[in-house]
Coordinates of C-alpha atoms in Angstrom, one line a residue:
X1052 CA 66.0 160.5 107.2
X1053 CA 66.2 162.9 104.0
X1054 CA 65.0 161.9 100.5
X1055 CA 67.6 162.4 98.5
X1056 CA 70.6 161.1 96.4
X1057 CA 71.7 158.3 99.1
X1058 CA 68.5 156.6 99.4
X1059 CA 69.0 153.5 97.1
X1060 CA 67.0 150.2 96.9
X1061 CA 68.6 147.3 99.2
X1062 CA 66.5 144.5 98.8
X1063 CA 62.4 143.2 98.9
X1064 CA 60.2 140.5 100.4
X1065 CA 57.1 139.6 100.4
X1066 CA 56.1 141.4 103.2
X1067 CA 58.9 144.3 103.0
X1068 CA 60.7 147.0 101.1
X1069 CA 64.3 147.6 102.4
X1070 CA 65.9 150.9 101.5
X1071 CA 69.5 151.9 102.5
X1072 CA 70.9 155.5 103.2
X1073 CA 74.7 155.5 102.5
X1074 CA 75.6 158.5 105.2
X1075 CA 74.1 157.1 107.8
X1076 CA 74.9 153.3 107.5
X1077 CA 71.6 152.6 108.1
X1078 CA 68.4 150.8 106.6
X1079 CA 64.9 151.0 106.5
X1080 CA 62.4 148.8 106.3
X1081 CA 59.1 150.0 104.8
X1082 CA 55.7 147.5 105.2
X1083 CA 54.5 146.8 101.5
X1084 CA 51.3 147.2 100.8
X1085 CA 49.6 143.7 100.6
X1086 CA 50.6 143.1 104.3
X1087 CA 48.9 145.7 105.4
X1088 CA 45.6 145.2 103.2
X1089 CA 45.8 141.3 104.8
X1090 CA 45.5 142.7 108.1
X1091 CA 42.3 143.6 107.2
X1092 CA 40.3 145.9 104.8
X1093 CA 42.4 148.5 104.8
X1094 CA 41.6 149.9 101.9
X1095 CA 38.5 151.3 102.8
X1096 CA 40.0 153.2 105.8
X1097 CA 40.9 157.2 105.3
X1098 CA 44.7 158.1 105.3
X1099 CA 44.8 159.0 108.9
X1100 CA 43.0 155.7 110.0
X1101 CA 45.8 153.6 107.6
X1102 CA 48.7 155.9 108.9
X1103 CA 47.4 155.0 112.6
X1104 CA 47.3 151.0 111.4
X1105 CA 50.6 151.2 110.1
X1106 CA 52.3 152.6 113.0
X1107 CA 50.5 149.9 115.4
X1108 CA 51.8 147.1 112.7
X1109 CA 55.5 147.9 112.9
X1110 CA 55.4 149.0 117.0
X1111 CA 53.8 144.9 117.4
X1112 CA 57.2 144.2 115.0
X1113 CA 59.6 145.7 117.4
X1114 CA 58.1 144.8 119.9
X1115 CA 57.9 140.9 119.6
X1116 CA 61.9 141.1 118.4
X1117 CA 62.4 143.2 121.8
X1118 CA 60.2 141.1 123.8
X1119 CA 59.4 137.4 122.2
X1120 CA 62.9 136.8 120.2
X1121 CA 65.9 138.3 121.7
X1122 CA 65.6 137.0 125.5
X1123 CA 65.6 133.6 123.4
X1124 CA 69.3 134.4 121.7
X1125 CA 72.5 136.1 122.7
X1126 CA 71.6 139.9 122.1
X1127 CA 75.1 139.9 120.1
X1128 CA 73.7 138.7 117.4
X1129 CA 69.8 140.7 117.6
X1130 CA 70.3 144.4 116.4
X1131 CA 67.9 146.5 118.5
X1132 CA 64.9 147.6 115.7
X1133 CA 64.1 151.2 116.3
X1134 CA 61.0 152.7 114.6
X1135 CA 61.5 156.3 112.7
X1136 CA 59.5 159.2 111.5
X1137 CA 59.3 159.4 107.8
X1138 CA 59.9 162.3 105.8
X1139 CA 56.5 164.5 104.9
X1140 CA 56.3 162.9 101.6
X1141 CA 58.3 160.0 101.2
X1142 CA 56.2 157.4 100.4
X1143 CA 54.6 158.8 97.7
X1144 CA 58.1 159.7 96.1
X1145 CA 60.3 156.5 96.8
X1146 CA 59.2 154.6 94.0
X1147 CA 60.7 156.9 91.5
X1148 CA 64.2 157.1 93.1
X1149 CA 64.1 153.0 93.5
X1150 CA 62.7 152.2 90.3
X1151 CA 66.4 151.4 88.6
X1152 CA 67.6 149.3 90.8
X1153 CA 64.7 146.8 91.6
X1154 CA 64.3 143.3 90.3
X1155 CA 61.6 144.0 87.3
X1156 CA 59.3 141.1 88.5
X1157 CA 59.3 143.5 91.9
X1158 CA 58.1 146.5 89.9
X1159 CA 55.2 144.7 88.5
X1160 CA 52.7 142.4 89.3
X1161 CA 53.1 139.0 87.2
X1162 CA 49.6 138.2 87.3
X1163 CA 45.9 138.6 89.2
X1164 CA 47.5 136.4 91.9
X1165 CA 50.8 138.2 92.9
X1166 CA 50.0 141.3 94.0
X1167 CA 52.8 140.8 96.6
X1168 CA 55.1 143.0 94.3
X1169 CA 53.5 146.1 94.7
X1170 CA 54.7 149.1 96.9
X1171 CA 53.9 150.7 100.0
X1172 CA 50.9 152.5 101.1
X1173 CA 51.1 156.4 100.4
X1174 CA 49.7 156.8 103.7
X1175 CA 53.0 155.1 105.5
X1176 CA 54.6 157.9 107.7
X1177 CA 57.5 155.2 109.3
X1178 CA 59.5 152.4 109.2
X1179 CA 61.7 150.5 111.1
X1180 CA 65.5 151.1 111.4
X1181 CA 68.0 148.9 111.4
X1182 CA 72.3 149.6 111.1
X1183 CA 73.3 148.4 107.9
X1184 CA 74.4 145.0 108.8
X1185 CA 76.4 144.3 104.8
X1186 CA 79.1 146.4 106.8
X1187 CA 80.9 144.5 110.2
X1188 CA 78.8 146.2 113.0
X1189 CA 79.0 145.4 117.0
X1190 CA 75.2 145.2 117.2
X1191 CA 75.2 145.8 121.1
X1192 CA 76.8 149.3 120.7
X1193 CA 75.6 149.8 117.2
X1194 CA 78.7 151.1 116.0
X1195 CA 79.8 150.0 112.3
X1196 CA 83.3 149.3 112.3
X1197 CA 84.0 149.0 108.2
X1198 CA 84.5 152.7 108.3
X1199 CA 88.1 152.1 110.2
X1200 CA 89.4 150.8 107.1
X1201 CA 87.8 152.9 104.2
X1202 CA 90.5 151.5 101.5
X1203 CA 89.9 147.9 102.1
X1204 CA 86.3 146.6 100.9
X1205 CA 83.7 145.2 103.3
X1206 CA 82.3 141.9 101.6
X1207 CA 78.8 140.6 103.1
X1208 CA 76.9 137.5 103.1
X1209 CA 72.7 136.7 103.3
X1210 CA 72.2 133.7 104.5
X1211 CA 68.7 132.1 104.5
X1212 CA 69.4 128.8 106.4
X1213 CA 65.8 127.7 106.8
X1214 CA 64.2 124.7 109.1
X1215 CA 67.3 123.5 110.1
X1216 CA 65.8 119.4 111.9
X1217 CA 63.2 117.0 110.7
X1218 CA 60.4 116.0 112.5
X1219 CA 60.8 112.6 114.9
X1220 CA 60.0 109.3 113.9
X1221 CA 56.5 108.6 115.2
X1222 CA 55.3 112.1 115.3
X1223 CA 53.3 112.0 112.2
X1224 CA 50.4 110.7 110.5
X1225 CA 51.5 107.4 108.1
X1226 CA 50.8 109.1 105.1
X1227 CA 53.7 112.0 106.2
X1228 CA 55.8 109.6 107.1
X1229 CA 58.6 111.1 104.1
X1230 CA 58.9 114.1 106.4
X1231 CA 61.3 111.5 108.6
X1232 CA 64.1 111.0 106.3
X1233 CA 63.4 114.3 103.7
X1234 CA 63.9 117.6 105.3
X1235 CA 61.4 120.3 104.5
X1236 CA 63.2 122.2 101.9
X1237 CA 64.2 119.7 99.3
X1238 CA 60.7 118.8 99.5
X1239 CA 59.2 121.9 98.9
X1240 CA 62.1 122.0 95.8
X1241 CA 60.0 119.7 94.1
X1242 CA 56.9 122.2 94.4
X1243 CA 59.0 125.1 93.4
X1244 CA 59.8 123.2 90.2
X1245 CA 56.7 122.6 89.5
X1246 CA 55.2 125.9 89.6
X1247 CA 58.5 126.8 87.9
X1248 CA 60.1 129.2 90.3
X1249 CA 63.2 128.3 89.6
X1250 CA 64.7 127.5 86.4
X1251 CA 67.5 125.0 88.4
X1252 CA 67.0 123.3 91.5
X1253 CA 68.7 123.8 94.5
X1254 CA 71.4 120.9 96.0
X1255 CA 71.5 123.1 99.2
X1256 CA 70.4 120.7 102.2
X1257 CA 69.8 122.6 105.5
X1258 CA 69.8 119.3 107.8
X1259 CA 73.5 119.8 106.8
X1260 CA 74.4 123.3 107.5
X1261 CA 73.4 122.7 111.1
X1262 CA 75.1 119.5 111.5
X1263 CA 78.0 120.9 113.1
X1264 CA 80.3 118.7 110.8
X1265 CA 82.9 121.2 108.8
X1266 CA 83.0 119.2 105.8
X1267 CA 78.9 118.6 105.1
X1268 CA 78.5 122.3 106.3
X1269 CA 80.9 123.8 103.6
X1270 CA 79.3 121.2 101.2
X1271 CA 76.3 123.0 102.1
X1272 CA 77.4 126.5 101.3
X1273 CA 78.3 125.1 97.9
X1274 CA 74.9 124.5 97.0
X1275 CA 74.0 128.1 98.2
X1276 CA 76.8 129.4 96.1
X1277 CA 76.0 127.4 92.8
X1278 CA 72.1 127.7 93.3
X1279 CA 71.6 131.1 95.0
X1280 CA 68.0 131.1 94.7
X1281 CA 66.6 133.4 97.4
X1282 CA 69.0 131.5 100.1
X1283 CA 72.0 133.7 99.7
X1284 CA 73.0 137.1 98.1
X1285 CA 76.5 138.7 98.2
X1286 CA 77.1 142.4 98.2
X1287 CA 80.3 144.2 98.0
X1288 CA 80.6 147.5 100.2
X1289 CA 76.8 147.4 100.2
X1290 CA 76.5 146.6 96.8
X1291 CA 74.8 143.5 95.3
X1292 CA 77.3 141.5 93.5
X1293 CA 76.5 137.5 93.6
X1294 CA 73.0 136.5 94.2
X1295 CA 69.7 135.5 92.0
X1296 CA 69.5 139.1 90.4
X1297 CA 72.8 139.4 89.8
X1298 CA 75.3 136.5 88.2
X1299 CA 78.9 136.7 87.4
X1300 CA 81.9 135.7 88.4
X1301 CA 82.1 134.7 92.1
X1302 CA 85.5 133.9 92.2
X1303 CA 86.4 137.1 90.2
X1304 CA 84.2 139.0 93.1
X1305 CA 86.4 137.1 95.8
X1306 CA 89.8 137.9 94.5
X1307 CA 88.4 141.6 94.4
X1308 CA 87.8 141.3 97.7
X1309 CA 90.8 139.2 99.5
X1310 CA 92.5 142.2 97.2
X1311 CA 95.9 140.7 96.0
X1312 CA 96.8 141.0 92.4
X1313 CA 98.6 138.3 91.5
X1314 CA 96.3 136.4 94.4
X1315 CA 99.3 135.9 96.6
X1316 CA 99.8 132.1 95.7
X1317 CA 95.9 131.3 96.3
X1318 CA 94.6 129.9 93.4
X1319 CA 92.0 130.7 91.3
X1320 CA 90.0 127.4 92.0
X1321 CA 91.0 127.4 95.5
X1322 CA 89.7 131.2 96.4
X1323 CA 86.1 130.1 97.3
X1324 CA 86.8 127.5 99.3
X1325 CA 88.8 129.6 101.5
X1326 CA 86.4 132.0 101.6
X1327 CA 84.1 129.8 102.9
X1328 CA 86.1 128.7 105.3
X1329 CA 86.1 132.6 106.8
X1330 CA 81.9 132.1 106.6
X1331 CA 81.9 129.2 108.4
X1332 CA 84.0 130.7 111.0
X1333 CA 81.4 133.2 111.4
X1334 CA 78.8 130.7 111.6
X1335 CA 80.5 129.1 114.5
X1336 CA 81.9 131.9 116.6
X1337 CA 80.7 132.1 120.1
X1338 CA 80.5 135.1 121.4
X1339 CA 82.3 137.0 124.3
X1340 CA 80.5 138.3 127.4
X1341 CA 81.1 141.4 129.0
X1342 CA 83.1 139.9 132.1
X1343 CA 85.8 138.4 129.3
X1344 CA 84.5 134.9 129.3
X1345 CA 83.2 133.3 126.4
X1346 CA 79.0 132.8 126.5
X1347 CA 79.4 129.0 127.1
X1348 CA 81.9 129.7 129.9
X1349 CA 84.6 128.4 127.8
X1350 CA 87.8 128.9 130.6
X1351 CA 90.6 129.8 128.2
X1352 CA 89.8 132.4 124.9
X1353 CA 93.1 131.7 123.6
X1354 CA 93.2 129.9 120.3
X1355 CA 95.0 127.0 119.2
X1356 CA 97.8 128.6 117.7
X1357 CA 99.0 131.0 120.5
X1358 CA 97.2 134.1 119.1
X1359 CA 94.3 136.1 121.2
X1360 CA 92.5 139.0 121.2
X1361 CA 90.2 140.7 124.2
X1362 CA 87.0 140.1 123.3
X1363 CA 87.0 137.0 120.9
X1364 CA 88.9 133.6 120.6
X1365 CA 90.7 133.9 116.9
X1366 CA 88.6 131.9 114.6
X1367 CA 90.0 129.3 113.2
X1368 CA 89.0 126.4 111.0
X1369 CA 91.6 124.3 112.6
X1370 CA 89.9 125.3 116.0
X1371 CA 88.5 123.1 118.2
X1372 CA 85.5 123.8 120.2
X1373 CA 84.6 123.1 124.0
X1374 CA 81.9 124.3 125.3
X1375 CA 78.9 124.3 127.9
X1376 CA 76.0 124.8 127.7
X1377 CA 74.4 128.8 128.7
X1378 CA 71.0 129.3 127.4
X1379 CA 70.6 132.9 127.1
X1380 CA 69.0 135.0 129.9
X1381 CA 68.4 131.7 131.6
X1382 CA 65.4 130.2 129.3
X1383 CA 64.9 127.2 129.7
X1384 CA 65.9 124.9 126.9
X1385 CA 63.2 123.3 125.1
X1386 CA 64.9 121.9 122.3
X1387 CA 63.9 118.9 119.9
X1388 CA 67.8 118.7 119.3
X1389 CA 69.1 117.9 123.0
X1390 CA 72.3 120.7 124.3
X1391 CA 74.9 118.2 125.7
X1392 CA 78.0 119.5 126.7
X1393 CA 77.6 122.9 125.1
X1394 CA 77.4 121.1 121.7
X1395 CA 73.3 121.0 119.8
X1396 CA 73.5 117.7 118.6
X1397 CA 72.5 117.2 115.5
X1398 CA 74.5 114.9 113.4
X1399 CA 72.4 111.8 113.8
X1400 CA 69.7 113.4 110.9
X1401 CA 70.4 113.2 107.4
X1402 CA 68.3 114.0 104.9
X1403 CA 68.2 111.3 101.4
X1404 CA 67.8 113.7 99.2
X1405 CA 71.4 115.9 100.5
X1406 CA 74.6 115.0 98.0
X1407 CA 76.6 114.6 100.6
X1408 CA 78.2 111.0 101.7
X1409 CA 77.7 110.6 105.5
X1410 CA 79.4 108.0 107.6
X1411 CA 77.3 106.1 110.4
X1412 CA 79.6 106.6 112.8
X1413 CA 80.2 110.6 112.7
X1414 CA 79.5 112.1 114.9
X1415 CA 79.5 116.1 115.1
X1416 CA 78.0 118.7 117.5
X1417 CA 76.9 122.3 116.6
X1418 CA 78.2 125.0 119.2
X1419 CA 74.8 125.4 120.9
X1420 CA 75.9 129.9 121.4
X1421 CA 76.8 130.0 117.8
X1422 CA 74.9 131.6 115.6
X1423 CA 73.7 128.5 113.9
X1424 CA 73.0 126.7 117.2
X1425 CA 70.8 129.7 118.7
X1426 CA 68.4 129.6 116.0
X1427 CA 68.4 125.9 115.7
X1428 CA 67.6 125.9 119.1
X1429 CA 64.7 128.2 118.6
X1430 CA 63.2 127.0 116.0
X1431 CA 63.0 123.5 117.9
X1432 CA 60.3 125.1 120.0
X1433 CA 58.3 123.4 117.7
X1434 CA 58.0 119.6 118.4
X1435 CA 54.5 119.3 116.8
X1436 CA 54.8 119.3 112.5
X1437 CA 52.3 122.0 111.1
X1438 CA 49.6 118.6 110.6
X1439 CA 50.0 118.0 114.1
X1440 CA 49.6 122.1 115.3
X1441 CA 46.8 122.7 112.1
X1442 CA 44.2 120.8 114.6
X1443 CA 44.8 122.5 117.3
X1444 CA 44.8 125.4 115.4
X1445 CA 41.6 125.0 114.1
X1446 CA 40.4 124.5 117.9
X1447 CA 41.1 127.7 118.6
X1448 CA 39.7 129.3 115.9
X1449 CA 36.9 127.7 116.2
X1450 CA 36.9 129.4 120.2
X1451 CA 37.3 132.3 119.1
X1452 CA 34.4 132.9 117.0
X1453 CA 32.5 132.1 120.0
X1454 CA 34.6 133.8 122.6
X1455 CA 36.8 136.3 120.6
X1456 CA 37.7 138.3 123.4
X1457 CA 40.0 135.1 124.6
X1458 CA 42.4 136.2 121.9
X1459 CA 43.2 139.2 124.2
X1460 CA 43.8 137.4 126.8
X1461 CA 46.3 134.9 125.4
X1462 CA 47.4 137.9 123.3
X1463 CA 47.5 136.3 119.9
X1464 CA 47.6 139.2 118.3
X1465 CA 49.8 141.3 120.6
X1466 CA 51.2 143.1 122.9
X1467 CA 54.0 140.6 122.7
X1468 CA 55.4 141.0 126.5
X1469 CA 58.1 138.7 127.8
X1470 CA 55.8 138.3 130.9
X1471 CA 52.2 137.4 129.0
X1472 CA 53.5 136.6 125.9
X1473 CA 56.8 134.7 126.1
X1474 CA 57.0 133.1 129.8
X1475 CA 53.7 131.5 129.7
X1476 CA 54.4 129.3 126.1
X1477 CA 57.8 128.6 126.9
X1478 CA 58.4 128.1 130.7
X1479 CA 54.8 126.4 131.2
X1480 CA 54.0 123.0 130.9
X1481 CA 50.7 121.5 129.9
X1482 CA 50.2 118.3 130.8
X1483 CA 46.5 118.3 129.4
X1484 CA 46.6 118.4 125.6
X1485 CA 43.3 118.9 125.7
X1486 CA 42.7 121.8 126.7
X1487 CA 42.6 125.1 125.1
X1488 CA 45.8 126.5 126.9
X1489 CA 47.8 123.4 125.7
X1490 CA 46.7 124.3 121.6
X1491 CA 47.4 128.3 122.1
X1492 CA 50.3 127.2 123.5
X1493 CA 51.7 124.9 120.6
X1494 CA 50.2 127.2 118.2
X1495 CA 52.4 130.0 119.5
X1496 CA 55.5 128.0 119.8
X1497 CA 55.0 126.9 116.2
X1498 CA 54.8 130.6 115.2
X1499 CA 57.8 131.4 116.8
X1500 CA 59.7 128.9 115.2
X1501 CA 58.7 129.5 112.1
X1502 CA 60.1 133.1 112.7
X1503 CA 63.4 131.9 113.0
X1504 CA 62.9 129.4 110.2
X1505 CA 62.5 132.2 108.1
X1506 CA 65.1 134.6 109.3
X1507 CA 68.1 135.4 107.8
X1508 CA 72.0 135.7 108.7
X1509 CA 74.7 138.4 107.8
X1510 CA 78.1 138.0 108.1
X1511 CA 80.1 140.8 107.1
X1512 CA 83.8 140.5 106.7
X1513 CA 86.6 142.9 106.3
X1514 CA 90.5 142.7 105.7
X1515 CA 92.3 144.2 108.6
X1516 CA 95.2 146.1 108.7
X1517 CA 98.6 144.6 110.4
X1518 CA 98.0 147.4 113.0
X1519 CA 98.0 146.2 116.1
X1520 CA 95.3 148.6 117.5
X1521 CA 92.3 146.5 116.8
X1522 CA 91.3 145.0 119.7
X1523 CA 87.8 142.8 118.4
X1524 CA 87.1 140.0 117.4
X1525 CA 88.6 138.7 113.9
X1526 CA 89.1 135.5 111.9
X1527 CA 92.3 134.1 110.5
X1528 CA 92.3 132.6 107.1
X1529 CA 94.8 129.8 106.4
X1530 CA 97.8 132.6 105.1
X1531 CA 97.4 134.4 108.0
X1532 CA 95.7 137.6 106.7
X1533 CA 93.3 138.8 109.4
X1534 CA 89.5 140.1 108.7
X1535 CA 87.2 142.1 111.8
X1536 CA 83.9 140.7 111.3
X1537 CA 80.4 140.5 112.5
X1538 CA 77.4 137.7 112.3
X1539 CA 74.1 138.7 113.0
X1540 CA 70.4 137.6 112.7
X1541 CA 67.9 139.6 110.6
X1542 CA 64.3 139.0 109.2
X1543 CA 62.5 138.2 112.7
X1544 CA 58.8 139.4 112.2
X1545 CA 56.1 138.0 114.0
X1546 CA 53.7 135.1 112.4
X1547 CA 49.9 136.1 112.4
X1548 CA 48.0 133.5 113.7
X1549 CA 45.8 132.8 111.0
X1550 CA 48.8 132.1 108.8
X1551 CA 49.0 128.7 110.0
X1552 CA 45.8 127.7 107.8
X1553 CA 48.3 128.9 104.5
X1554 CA 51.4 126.9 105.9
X1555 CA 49.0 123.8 106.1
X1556 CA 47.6 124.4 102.3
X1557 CA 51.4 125.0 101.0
X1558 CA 52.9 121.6 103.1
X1559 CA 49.8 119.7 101.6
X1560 CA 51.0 120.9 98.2
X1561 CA 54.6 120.3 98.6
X1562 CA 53.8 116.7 99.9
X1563 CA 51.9 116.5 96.9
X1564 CA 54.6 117.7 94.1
X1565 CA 56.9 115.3 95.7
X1566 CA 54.9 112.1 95.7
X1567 CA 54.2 113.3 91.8
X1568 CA 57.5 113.5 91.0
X1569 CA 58.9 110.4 92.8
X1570 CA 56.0 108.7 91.2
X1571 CA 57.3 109.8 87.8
X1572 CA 60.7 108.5 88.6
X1573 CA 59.9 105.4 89.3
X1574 CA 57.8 105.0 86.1
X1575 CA 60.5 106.2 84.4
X1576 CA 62.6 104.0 85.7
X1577 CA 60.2 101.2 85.0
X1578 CA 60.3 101.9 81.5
X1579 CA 63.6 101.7 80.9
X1580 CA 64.3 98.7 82.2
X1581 CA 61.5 97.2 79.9

């Protein structure tokens, strides 16, 4: 990796700077400062002691991906993280050549309290690579396809679906009980408004995105695309073009992109919604294994409209899925949403505060090998609430000061191996919840979910050709143009342990903001009826 013209700013976390080199199709994620300093005091260690920590940070990031996440979901969707040697130099330099085209609340901090927003360590000698998943890219061979088609732009959607199922009736303490009929992140909209985050709130529902019902899930994607927040961001050829740092005309962006003058009869109002049909699609393609079969041993790839290809089913969203169940490399499923037939079922939750007009007799199922229904399915690992896993969190901390070598041995804090990591939380069951094994145990199953809570998906779409050469996988929009794509899950980094004491004070605050503001509704409601 050279430092020079192609390096360009590609997005930023809290915990991560992401830098893009255009040659290479390839990015880079750089640990920012702060997440290193909350290791521990790392400020008072000398450059080569820092450079050392560093290293050990991102090797225990690739290595629970490797190790912890992937053997959980189909490896087509997992890019392998690879960690690289920095340039003599780099870090020290990169601020300069990024400076233009970062957020200016990134470039600075707002105040004594965020210093989240400030760069990376000068002592940083690596980062870990990634292919540059805004272009389509087969993430088992690593090979970015976009490149085939040079004249026709690749279009790419970040999606940020978070917690995806509410917690079951009965689970909580009385005073939670909200948590059973409003999902997670319209709550914490309320707390977000308050601190005034966002300037609009968002409509976006998750509970709906994962229903598995077409119509509630492209309602969803709506609310992403009028209220972007931090839950989606477009680019264009790598290129940020729709997102919360950049507004303009969306549907002016998509007729770029579908690339027909005079539109080709679609209509201006009718673009998006097309569009999204191609994104959901995406989100509900199952994948092809190796032997030709699809990964839920669906018997017949052939699509409902006598088209096929070799190593997908066309995509369709007239298509109608069948499916059984195949939990990747033969986990064991572990699910609060049961797999029935292939199918995560999902339907039966709705959240009050969605926009959406649900039925009580639909009754929709979310491919469980889709890319929605893997993470879904991971992230219900989790059947404790954070009040439920914060006491037994506190139990172990509490061990720990006493006996902190035990952290070793249940390797909290790394190596995250399959065998001593993985294996033991998820294939072993606990029958005594009172023992220390059982709260490790639920402690690291909570982290993991929260992981996948947290990730992000990519799809990346791009008009084909009418050659006949292609031989992947590609969707079908409803005038018959074709587009090679890829769907993929990024953002997987591993939960500290100690973390769970700040998801407990932010839920307690969220819960908070949204007893205030329903409290204020009803006043207000009180006095205008007076």
């Amino acid at each position: 990796m050279a430092v020079n013209g192609n390096v360009s700013f590609r997005g930023e976390g809290l915990n991560n700077l992401v830098l893009t080199c255009s040659g290479d199709k390839k990015v880079y994620r750089l640990m920012k400062k702060n997440t290193i300093v909350s290791h521990e005091d790392h400020n008072n260690h000398s450059d080569k002691e820092r450079t050392e920590k560093i290293k050990q940070i991102l090797e225990n990031q690739v290595e629970y991906v490797e190790h912890v996440i992937r053997p959980q979901i189909l490896k087509q969707f997992i890019a392998v993280h690879k960690i690289v040697t920095l340039p003599e130099g780099f870090a020290e330099t990169i601020e300069s050549v990024i400076a233009d085209g970062r957020p200016v609340f990134r470039s600075q901090s707002l105040n004594s309290n965020h210093n989240c927003h400030k760069t990376i360590d000068p002592a940083t000698k690596c980062a870990v690579m990634l292919p540059d998943l805004c272009f389509v890219t087969d993430v088992e061979s690593n090979q970015c396809s976009s490149d085939d088609c040079p004249d026709r732009p690749t279009i790419s959607v970040e999606i940020k679906p978070k917690k995806g199922f509410m917690p079951e009736k009965g689970s909580l303490p009385e005073e939670s009980a909200i948590k059973y009929s409003v999902c997670k992140f319209c709550i914490h909209q309320r707390l977000k408004a308050k601190e005034g985050r966002w300037t609009k709130t968002s409509h976006y529902c998750p509970i709906d995105l994962y229903s598995g019902n077409r119509d509630r899930m492209k309602h969803a994607l709506y609310a992403m695309c009028e209220t972007p927040q931090n839950n989606l961001k477009m680019c264009m050829n790598g290129d940020e073009v729709y997102g919360k740092n950049v507004e303009q005309d969306l549907r002016a962006v998509l007729k770029e992109f579908f690339g027909d003058r005079n539109t080709n009869g679609i209509k201006k109002q009718l673009i998006l919604s097309e569009f999204l049909d191609l994104i959901l699609d995406a989100l509900l393609y199952v994948p092809v294994l190796t032997n030709g079969h699809s990964s839920d041993n669906q018997s017949d790839s052939t699509p409902s409209n006598g088209s096929e290809t070799h190593q997908g089913p066309l995509c369709s969203h007239k298509k109608e899925y069948s499916l059984k169940p195949h939990p990747p490399d033969g986990l064991s499923q572990t699910s609060n949403s049961p797999v029935v037939n292939g199918h995560t079922h999902q339907s039966c939750q709705k959240c009050s505060q969605s926009s959406y007009h649900l039925f009580d007799d639909e009754n929709f199922n979310l491919p469980h090998n889709c890319i929605l229904g893997q993470v879904l399915a991971v992230q219900s690992l989790d059947k404790l609430d954070i009040e439920c896993v914060y006491p037994l969190f506190l139990k172990v901390k509490e061990h720990l000061i006493q006996h902190p070598n035990d952290g070793d041995k249940w390797s909290l804090f790394g190596p995250f191996k399959e065998e001593t990591w993985l294996r033991p939380c998820i294939d072993t069951v606990i029958e005594d919840r009172e023992s220390l094994e059982y709260a490790v145990d639920m402690v690291k199953r909570h982290n993991v979910s929260k992981t996948l809570q947290d990730c992000s998906l990519m799809v990346a779409l791009q008009r084909l050709e009418r050659s006949p050469d292609y031989k992947g996988p590609y969707l079908t929009d409803c005038h018959g143009r074709r587009y090679k794509f890829s769907v993929s899950i990024i953002d997987l980094d591993y939960k500290p342990f100690n973390k769970v004491q700040k998801w407990h004070d932010v839920e307690r605050e969220m819960l908070k903001a949204y007893r205030e503001r329903e409290q204020s509704h009803r006043c207000g409601h009180l006095s205008a009826s007076v």
